[in-house]
Coordinates of C-alpha atoms and ligand atoms in Angstrom, one line a residue:
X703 CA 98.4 80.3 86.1
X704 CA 96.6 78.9 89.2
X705 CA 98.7 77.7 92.3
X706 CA 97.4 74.3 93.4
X707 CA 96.3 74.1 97.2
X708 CA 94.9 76.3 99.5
X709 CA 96.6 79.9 100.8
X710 CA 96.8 81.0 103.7
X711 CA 96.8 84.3 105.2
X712 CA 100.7 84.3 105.7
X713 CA 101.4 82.1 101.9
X714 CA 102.0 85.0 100.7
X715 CA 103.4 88.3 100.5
X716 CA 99.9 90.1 99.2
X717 CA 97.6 88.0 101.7
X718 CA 99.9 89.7 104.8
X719 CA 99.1 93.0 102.8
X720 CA 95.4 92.3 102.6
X721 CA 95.1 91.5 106.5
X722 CA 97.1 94.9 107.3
X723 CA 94.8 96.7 105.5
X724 CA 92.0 95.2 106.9
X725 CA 93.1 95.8 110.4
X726 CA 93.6 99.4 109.5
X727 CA 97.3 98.3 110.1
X728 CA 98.4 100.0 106.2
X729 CA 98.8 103.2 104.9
X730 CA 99.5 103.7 100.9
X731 CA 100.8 107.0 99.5
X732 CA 101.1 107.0 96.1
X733 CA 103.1 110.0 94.2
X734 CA 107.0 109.1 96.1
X735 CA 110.1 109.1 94.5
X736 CA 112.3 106.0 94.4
X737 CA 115.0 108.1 95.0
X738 CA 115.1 109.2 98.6
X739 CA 111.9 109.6 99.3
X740 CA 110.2 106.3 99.8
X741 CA 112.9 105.9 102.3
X742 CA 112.8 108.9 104.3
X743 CA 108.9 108.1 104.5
X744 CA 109.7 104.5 105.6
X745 CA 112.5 106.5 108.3
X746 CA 109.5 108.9 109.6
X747 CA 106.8 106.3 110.1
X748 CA 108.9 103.6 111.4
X749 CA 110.4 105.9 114.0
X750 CA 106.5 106.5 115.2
X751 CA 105.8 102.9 115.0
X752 CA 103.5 103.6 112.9
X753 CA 101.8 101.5 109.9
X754 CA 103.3 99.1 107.0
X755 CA 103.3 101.2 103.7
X756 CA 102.3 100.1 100.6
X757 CA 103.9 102.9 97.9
X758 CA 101.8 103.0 94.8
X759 CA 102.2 105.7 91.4
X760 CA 105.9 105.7 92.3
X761 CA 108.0 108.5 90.0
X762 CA 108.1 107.2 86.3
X763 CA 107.1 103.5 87.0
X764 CA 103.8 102.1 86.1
X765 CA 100.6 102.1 88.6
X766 CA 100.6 98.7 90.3
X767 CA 104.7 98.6 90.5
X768 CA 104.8 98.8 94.0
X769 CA 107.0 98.7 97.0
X770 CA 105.9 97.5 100.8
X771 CA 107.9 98.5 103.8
X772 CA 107.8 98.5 107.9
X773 CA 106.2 95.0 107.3
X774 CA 107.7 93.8 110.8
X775 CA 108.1 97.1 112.7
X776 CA 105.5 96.9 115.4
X777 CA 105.3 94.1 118.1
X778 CA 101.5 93.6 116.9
X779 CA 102.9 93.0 113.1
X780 CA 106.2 91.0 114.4
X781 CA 104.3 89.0 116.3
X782 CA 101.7 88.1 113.7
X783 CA 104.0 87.0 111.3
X784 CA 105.9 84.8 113.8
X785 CA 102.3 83.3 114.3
X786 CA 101.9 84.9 117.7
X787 CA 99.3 86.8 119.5
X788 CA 99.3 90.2 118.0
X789 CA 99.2 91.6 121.8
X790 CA 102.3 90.2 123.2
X791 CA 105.2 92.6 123.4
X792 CA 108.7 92.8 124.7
X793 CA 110.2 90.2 126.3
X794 CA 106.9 87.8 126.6
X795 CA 106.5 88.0 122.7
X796 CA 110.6 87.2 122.6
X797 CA 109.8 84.4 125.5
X798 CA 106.8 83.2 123.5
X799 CA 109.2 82.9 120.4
X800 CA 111.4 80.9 122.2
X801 CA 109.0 78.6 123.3
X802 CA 107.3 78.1 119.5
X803 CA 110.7 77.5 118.4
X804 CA 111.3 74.0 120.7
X805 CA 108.0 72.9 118.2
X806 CA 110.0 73.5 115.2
X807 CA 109.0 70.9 112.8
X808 CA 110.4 71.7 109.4
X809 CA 107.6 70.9 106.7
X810 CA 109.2 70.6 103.0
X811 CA 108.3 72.9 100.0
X812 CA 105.9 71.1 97.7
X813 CA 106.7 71.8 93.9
X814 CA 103.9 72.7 92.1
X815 CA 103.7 73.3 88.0
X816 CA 103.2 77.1 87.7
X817 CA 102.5 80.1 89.7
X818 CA 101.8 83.5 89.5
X819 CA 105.4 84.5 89.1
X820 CA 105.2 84.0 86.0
X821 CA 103.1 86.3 84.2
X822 CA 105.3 88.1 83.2
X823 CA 108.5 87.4 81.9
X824 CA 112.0 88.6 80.2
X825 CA 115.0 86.7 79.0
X826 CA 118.2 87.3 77.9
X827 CA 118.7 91.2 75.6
X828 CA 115.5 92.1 77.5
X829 CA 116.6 92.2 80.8
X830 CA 116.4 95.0 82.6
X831 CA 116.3 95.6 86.2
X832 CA 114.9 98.9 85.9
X833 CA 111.9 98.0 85.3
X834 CA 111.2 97.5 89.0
X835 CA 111.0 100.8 91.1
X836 CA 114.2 99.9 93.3
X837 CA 114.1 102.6 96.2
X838 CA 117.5 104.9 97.4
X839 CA 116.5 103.9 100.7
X840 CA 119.1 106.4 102.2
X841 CA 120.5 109.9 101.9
X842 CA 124.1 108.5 101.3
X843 CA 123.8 104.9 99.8
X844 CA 125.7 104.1 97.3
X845 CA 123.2 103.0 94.4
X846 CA 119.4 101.6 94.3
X847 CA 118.8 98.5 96.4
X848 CA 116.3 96.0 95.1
X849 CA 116.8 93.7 97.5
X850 CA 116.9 94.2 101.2
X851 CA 114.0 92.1 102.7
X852 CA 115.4 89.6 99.4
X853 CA 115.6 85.8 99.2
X854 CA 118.7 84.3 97.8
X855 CA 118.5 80.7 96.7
X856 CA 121.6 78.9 95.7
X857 CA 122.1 74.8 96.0
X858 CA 125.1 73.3 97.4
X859 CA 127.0 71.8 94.3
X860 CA 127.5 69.0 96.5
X861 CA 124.5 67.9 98.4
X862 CA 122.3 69.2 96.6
X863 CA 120.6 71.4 100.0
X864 CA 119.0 74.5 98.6
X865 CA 119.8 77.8 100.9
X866 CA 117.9 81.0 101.3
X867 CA 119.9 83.8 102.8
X868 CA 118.8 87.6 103.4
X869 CA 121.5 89.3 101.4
X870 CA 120.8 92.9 100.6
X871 CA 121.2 93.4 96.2
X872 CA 122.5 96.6 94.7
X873 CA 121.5 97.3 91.1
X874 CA 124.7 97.7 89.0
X875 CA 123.2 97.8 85.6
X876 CA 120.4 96.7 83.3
X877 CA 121.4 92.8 84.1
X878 CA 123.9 93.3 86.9
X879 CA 123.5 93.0 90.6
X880 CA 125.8 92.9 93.6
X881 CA 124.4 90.4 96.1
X882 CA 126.3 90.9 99.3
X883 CA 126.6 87.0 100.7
X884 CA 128.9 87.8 103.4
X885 CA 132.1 85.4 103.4
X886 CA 131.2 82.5 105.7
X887 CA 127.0 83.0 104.7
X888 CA 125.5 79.7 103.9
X889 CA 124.9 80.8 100.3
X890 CA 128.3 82.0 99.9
X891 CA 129.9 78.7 100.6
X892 CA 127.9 77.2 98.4
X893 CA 129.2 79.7 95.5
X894 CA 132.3 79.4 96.6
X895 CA 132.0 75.7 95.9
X896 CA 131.2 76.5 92.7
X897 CA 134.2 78.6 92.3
X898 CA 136.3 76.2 93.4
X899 CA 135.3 73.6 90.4
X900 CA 136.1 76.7 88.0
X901 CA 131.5 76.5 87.4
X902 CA 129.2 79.8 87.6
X903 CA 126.9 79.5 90.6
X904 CA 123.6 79.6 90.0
X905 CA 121.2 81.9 91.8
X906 CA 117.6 82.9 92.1
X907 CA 116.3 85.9 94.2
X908 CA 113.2 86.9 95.6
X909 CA 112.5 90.2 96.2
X910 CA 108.6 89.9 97.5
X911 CA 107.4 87.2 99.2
X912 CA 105.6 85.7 102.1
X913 CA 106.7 87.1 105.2
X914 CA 107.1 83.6 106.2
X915 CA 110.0 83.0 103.4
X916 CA 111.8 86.4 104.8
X917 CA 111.7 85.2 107.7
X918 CA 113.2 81.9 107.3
X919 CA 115.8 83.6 104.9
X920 CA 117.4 86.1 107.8
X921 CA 117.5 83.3 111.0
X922 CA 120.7 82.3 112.1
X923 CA 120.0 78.1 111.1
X924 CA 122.5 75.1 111.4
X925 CA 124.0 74.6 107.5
X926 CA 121.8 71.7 107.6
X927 CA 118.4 73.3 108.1
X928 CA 116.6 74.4 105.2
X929 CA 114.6 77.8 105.1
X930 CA 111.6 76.9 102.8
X931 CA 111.0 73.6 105.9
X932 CA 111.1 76.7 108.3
X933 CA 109.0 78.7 106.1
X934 CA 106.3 76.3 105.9
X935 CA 106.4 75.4 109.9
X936 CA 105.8 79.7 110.5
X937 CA 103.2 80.0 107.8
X938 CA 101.6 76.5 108.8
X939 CA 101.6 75.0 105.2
X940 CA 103.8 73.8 102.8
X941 CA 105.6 76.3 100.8
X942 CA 104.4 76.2 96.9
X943 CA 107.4 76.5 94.8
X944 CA 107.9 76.1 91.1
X945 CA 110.9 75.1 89.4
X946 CA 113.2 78.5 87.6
X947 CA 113.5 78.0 84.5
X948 CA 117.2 77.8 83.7
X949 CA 118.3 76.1 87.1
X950 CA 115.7 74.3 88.5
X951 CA 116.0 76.3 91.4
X952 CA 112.7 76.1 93.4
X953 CA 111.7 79.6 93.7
X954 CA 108.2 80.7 95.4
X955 CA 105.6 80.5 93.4
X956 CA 103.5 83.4 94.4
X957 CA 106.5 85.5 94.2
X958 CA 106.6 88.9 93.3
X959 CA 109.6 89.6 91.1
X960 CA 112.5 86.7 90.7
X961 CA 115.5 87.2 88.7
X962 CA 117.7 84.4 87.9
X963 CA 121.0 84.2 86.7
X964 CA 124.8 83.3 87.8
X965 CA 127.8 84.8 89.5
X966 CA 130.7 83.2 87.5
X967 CA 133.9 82.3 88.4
X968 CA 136.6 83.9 89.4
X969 CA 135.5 86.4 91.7
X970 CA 138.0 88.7 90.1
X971 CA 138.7 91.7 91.7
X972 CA 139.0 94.3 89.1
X973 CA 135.4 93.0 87.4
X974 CA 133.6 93.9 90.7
X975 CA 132.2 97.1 91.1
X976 CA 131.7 99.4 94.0
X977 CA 129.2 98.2 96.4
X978 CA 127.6 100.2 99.1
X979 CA 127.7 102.4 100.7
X980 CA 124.6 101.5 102.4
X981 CA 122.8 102.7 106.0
X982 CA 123.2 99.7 108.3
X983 CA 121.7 98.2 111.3
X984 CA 124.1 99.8 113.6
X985 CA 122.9 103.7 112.1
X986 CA 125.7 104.6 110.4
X987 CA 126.8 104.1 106.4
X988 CA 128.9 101.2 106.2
X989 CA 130.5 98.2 104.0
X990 CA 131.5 100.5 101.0
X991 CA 134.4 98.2 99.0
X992 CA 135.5 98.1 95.4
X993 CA 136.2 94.1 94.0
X994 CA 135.0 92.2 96.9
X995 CA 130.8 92.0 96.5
X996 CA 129.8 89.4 94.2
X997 CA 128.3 90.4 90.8
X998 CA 125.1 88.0 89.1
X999 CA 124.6 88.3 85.6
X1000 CA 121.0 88.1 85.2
X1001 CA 119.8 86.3 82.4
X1002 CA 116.1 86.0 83.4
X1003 CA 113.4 87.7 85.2
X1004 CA 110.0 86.9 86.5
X1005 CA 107.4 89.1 87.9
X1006 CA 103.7 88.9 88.8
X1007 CA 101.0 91.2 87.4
X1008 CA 101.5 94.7 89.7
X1009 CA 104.4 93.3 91.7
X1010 CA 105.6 94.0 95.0
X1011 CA 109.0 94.7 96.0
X1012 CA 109.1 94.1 100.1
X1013 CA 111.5 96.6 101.5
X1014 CA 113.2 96.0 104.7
X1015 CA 116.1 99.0 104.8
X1016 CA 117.6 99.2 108.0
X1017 CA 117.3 102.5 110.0
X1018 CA 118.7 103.9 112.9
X1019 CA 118.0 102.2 116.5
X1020 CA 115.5 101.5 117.4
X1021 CA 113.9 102.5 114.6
X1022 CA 114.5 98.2 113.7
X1023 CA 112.9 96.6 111.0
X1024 CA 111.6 93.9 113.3
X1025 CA 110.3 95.3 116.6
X1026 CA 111.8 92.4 118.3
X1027 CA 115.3 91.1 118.7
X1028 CA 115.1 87.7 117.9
X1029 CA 119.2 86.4 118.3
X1030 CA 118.1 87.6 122.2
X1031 CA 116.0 84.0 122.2
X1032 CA 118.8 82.0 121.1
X1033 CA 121.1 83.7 123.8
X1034 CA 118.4 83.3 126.6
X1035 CA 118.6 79.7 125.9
X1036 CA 122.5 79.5 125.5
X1037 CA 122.2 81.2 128.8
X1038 CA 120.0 78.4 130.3
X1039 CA 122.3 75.7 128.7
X1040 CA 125.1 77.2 130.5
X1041 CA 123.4 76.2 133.7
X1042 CA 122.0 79.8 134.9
X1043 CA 119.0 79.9 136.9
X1044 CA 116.5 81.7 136.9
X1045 CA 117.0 83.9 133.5
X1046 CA 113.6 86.1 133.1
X1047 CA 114.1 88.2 130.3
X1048 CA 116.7 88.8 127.8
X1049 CA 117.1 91.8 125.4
X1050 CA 118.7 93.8 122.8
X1051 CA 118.3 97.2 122.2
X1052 CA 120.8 97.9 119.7
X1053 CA 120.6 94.6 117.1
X1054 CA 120.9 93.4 113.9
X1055 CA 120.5 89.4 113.6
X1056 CA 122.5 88.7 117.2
X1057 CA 121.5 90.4 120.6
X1058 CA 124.4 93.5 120.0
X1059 CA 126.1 95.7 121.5
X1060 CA 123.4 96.9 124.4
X1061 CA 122.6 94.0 125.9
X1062 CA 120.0 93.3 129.1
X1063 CA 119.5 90.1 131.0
X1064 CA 117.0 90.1 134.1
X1065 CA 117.3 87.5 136.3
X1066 CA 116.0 86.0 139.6
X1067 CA 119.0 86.5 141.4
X1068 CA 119.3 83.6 144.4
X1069 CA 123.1 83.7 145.2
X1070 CA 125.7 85.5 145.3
X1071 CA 128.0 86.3 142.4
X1072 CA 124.8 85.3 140.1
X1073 CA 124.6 88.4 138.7
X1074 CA 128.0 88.6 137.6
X1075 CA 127.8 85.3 136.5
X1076 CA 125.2 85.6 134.1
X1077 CA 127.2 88.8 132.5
X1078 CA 130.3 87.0 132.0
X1079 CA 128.4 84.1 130.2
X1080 CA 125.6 86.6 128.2
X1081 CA 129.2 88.5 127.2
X1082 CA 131.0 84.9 125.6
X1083 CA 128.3 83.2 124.6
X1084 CA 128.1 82.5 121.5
X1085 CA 124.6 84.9 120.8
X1086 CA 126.3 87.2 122.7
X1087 CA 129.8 87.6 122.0
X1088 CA 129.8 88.7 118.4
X1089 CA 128.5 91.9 118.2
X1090 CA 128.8 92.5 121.8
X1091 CA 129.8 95.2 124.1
X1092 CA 127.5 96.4 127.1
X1093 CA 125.7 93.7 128.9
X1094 CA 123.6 95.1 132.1
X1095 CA 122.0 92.7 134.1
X1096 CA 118.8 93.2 136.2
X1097 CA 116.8 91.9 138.8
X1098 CA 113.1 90.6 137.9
X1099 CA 110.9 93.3 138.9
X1100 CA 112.6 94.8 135.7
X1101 CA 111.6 94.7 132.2
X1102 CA 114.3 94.0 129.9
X1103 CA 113.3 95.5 127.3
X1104 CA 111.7 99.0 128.7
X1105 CA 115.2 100.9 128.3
X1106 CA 113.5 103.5 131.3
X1107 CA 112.9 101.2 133.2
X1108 CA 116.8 99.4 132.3
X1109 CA 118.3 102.9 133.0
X1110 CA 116.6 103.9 136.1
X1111 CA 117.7 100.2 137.0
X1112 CA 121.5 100.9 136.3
X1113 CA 121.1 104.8 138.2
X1114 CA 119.8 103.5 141.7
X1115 CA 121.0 99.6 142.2
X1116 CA 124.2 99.8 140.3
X1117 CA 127.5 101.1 142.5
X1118 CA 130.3 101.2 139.6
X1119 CA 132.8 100.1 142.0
X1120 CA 131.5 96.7 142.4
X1121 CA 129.3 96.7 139.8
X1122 CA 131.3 97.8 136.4
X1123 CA 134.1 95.4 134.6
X1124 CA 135.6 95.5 131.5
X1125 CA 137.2 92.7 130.1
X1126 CA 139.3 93.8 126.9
X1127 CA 139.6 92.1 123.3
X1128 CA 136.5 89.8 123.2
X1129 CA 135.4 88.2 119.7
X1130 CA 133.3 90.6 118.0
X1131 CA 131.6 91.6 114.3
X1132 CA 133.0 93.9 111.5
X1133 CA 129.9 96.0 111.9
X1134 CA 130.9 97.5 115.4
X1135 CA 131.4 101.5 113.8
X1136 CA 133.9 101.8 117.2
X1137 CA 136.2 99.8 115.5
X1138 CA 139.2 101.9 114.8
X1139 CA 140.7 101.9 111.7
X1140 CA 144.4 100.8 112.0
X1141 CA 141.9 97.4 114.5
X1142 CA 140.6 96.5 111.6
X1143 CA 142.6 93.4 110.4
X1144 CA 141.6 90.4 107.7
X1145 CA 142.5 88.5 110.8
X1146 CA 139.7 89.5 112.9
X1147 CA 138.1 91.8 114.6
X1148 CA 137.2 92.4 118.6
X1149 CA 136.0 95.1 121.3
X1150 CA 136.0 95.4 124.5
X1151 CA 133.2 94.6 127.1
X1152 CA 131.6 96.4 129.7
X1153 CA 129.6 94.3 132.4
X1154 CA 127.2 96.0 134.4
X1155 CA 125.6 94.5 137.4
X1156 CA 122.5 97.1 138.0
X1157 CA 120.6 94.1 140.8
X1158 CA 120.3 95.3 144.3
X1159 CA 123.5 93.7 145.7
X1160 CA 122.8 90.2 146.9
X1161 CA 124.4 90.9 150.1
X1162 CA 122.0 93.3 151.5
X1163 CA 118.9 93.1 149.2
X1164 CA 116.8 93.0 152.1
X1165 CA 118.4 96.1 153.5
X1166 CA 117.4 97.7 150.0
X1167 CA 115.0 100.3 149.9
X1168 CA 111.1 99.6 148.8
X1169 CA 110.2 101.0 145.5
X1170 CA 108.4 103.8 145.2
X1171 CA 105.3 102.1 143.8
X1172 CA 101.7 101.6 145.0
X1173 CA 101.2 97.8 144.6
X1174 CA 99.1 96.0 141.9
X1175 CA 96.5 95.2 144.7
X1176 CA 95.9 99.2 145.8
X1177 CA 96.1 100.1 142.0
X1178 CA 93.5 97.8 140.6
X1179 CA 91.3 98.7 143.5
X1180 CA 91.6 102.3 142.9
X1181 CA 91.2 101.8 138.8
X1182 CA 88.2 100.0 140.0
X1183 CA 86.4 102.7 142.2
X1184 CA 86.9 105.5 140.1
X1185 CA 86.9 103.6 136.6
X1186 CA 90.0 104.4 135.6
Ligands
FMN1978 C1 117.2 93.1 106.1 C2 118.4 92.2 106.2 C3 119.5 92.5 105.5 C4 120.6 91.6 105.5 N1 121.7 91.8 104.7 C5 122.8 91.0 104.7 C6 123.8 91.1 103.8 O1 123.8 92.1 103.0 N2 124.8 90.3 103.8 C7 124.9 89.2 104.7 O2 125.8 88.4 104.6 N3 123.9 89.0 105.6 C8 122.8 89.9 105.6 N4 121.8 89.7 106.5 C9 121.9 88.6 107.5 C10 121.6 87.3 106.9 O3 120.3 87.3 106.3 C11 121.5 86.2 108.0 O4 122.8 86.1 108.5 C12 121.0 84.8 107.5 O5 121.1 83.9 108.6 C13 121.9 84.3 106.4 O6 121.4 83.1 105.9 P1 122.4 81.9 105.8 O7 122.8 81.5 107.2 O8 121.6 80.8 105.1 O9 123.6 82.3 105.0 C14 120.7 90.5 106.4 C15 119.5 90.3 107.2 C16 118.4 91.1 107.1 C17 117.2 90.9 108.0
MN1979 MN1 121.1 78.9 105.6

């Protein structure tokens, strides 16, 4: 049951653990309920950025069955499992992620005989998902989610290209699961496919693994990207994966619980249960339907000795599960492809995998009309737009991501008049709770954006008066003379 080759600290899911808890970065509690109170733990923490959990002696489930949350909730822990200095934060850790990102040099999985995944093992009659202590991660959700920070793999019927996809996995039954692949999600496509040919698509998910693999599994890639060459590029060595035993779907082989099965066709309406509801991203219940989620039947499961479930429930901003918005990179450098100078710092403060609806872009401003310029683009771009709704740009001196510092911006530099436009009925995301009802169409959805300019007026910036802030100079000569 050895894996072949060396691990690293980010190969796997327990090794990220160990180095938490080494750096005093880890807190266990054993003795919590699945039901409501692992998650209300996880809310309480988190909102005090405080350390990753490990939950251990969980209600009726078997020491060593264990769950792991607020893996990513700090800068120090974001950053170190985007392989970045733990002390970065803000917009230089988002800035430094950009830049790693132009390196990105995909570096295949290697398959590898066996793994620990399979030390334990059930098939077929013995299914049974209950096994694993599946958290209520919220007061109102629907049923038990076993996945949230999950990996779903599925392989494209045609070419063969193996997806991993974040999709978040209700647990309907002993071997039933709703997994939530969003219509137009890379590994919905692919089972769509599937459907199409009247086949069952096959699917594998993860629901503990590197940090690496998680990763890879939520970031908006091209169709033609895969997540495990991503996955080994952040963790800096191939990922081991061994083949699943009905599918041959390569599934990480230091992962901590795998189930396998298929979602057959058709996806028929009145054999789909209720799904949700769940807490979202946004902070507010969302996404309950009847007979549209699709429904695996599990056939097999795998687990390592004392597994790990890695739990990544969203909670109400900006209590994120990743400290850092990472769509805001990819709209910085739309931004920059657009032809904007001088973009310093870009920001979300409300966010789920785009930059959202609270948007800040701090620029360099060196003409007139820039300002408005860059909100107009940051507000239709395409990292922008979906999900979108404030944008507030500011000058440099002003850090993005400090929402005092944004506000006090937007009360003393902004005059509304000139500053404030709304442009009505731009493209935007299902998840937007302002959406009202009798808006919400099949066809689409949009909202409405506001574009603040909060820079000192071009005009007169000159004219503009000083900041009422000793300078760097005094202050480190002060903090030197009296030690401060
Ligand atoms: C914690 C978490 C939960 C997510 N849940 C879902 C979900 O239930 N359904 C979905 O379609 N996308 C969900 N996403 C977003 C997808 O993971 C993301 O869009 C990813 O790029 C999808 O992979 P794909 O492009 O290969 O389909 C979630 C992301 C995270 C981080
Ligand atoms: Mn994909």
């Amino acid at each position: 049951m050895t894996v072949t080759g060396k691990s690293n600290r980010q190969s796997d899911l327990r090794a990220f653990i160990a180095e938490l808890r080494e750096l005093g970065d880890l807190r266990e509690i054993s003795g919590a309920d699945w039901n409501l109170e692992i998650g209300a733990i996880t809310e309480l923490l988190g909102e005090e950025e405080g350390p990753a959990l490990l939950f251990d002696g969980i209600r009726g489930y078997p020491k060593g069955f264990r769950v792991v949350s607020n893996v990513f909730r700090t800068h120090a822990r974001a950053a170190a499992s985007l392989g970045l200095p733990p002390d970065l934060s803000g917009v230089a850790l988002l800035n430094a992620w950009r830049q790693r990102l132009r390196d990105l040099a995909p570096m295949a999985p290697v398959v590898v005989k066996d793994g620990p995944v399979f030390e334990n093992r059930a098939a077929g009659d013995t299914v049974d998902l209950g096994l694993f202590p599946a958290p209520v991660w919220h007061e109102h959700d629907g049923g038990r989610y076993l996945g949230t920070g999950s990996a779903v793999i599925t392989r494209d019927p045609d070419s063969g290209r193996i997806n991993i996809g974040t999709y978040r996995c209700m647990v309907q039954g002993q071997d039933r699961i709703s997994v939530k692949m969003n219509k137009g999600k890379h590994g919905r496509l692919a089972m769509d496919r599937y459907h199409a040919r009247g086949e069952p698509c096959p699917v594998a998910i993860s629901f503990g693994h590197a940090t690496s693999v998680f990763l890879a599994a939520q970031l908006p890639l091209a169709p033609g990207v895969e997540e495990y060459g991503i996955a080994g590029w952040l963790q800096g060595s191939a990922v081991q994966v061994v083949e699943s035993p009905l599918h041959g779907l390569p599934i990480p082989a230091s992962a901590e619980i795998v189930i396998e099965g298929e979602v057959p066709p058709p996806l028929d309406r009145a054999a789909l249960p209720k799904e949700g509801p769940f807490g979202e991203w946004p902070g507010y219940f969302a996404d309950t339907t009847t007979g549209e989620v699709p429904l695996m039947h599990v056939k097999a499961v795998y687990w390592r000795n004392d597994p790990i479930i890695l739990g990544v429930p969203p909670l109400k901003p900006p209590n994120n599960y990743i400290s850092v918005p990472l769509g805001a990179a990819q709209l910085w450098d739309q931004l920059e492809a657009a032809g904007i100078p001088g973009i310093m710092g870009v920001w979300g403060h409300v966010y789920g995998g785009q930059s959202g609806p609270f948007t800040v872009v701090s620029i360099r401003q060196s003409y007139m009309g820039h300002a408005k310029q860059t909100a107009l683009a940051a507000a239709s771009a395409r990292a922008g737009a979906y999900g979108g709704k404030f944008v507030v740009v500011v000058d440099d001196d002003v850090e993005a991501s400090d929402i005092d510092d944004v506000i006090w911006a937007l009360a003393t530099r902004c005059n509304p008049r000139e500053g404030v436009d709304i442009v009505k009925g731009v493209w935007t995301s299902p998840a937007d709770p302002a959406i009202a009802p009798e808006d919400r169409s099949p066809e689409g959805y949009t909202m409405d954006r506001v574009l603040i300019d909060a820079c000192r007026p071009y005009r007169w910036r000159d004219q503009f008066p000083a900041v009422n802030v000793f300078s760097d100079a005094f202050r480190d000569k002060v903090r030197d003379k009296f030690g401060l």
